[in-house]
Amino acid sequence: MAKVAIMGYGTVGSGVYDIIKNNADRLSRSTDGEKIELKYILDIRDFPDHPEPNLFTKDFNDILNDDEVSVAAEVMGGLHPAYEFTKAMLEAGKSVVTSNKELVATYGTELLEIARGKNVNYFFEASVGGGIPIIRPMHQCLTANNILKIAGILNGTTNYILNQMIKNGKTFETALKDAQNKGFAERNPAADIEGHDACRKIAILASLASGKFVDYNDIDTEGITAVTLDDVKYAAAMDSVIKLIGYAEFGKDGKVYSIVSPMVIRSDSPLSGVDGVFNAILVTGDCVGDVMFYGKGAGKLPTASAVTADIVDAVKHSERSKKIFWEKQPDNIMDDKDSRKFRYFIRTNDNAENIRKIFGKCEFVDNLISGESAFVTEPLTSSEAEEKTAELCDVVTKLRVMD
Ligand code: HSE
């Protein structure tokens, strides 16, 4: 019998509870018959109508000091006290699994190191892509590859919002409210719409792929708040869509180029058809080529599915660390301004003659708004794009194009 705890009884925590209760037989088949018993749920709130009120505690020490508890799911979110609780559990020789990307992206190096030292596990499958298997495939199935590139739709809320704008002509605000009502959005929607959530997720994937810590603070991040319905219509006219992309490229020198940015994606890209709250992660390895991981990137049961699978894996590997880790190495991010060129889609009130003078060769797009010009540049670095657009009068939109 493996005794486990859930720390945090929000959307994901209650999903883990439901799965442990409803799929008990399925879970014990995966653990060779060892039953998983939920012993505690930690939350500061009261749940008077819960069918098992005796599982609840408000005191973390009940879990920490209980020798029977071998695994805890940290699904509290946020950095504190999630960090302190996770560290204490690992140091006490208990495994921890989590959906908390902020914690993994910030303190993952240290927590993975502690887990390794204590011969226990710190698993974080649900921290990227919700229910999509991506961490384990990258760590195990793709381990023979040098990863060359990762391009992902990593945030369900923004993908849902953009999709509502594209398909239903909804405004940004209405679509955001809708996403919040459906429980996709973070408590603070800024984390979603300003790209911070996607940034932490691409930092985790880039750290895993390179084996070296990629600090999310070093990733140039732009969200979708400036994307308008008109931009979306222009993209459609170019047989494309706009998606928020977490992007990482890995150089031979071990350096990583990474950005988070809304990008114009052509309809022949497999990422273009990823709709609603779905996420997709396109990984390019030097042996396997392109592989894409697709599924629900947010929501109660999809995320809880990944957390619960981690609980099962932790139970199966008790006192045996799977040694997932990355090294602490500062400055392994390439200078994002000049190390990669993209084509840019630009809308401006300037005239075609001036545009040609500044940008040279470019591809004009049919005007949808009278008085403005829209065009796609040749590949430019971020600095070149900034310098050239500064010469235009009245830039309405500047978006990278993913080729
Ligand atoms: N708010 C996140 C999203 C939840 O929308 O993708 C999953 O990390």
mmCIF file of C-alpha atoms and ligand atoms in Angstrom, residues 101 127 154-158 184-186 192 197 201 279 297-298, ligand 1:
data_model
loop_
_atom_site.group_PDB
_atom_site.id
_atom_site.type_symbol
_atom_site.label_atom_id
_atom_site.label_comp_id
_atom_site.label_asym_id
_atom_site.label_seq_id
_atom_site.Cartn_x
_atom_site.Cartn_y
_atom_site.Cartn_z
ATOM 1 C CA LYS A 101 5.626 25.231 -13.823
ATOM 2 C CA SER A 127 3.998 21.396 -15.686
ATOM 3 C CA LEU A 154 2.081 25.982 -24.727
ATOM 4 C CA ASN A 155 -0.752 28.031 -23.310
ATOM 5 C CA GLY A 156 -4.339 26.836 -23.644
ATOM 6 C CA THR A 157 -5.912 30.104 -22.534
ATOM 7 C CA THR A 158 -4.248 32.234 -25.200
ATOM 8 C CA PHE A 184 -8.405 27.439 -18.133
ATOM 9 C CA ALA A 185 -6.883 30.763 -17.190
ATOM 10 C CA GLU A 186 -4.393 31.257 -14.383
ATOM 11 C CA ASP A 192 -1.358 33.710 -19.655
ATOM 12 C CA ASP A 197 3.135 30.982 -18.471
ATOM 13 C CA LYS A 201 7.085 26.144 -20.014
ATOM 14 C CA ASN A 279 -1.614 22.562 -26.925
ATOM 15 C CA GLY A 297 -2.962 21.632 -22.265
ATOM 16 C CA ALA A 298 -5.169 22.815 -19.429
HETATM 17 N N1 HSE B 1 -3.275 28.684 -17.729
HETATM 18 C C1 HSE B 1 -2.582 27.591 -18.304
HETATM 19 C C2 HSE B 1 -2.996 27.486 -19.775
HETATM 20 C C3 HSE B 1 -2.945 26.339 -17.544
HETATM 21 O O1 HSE B 1 -3.926 28.182 -20.152
HETATM 22 O O2 HSE B 1 -2.390 26.764 -20.535
HETATM 23 C C4 HSE B 1 -2.065 25.188 -17.807
HETATM 24 O O3 HSE B 1 -0.736 25.442 -17.492
#
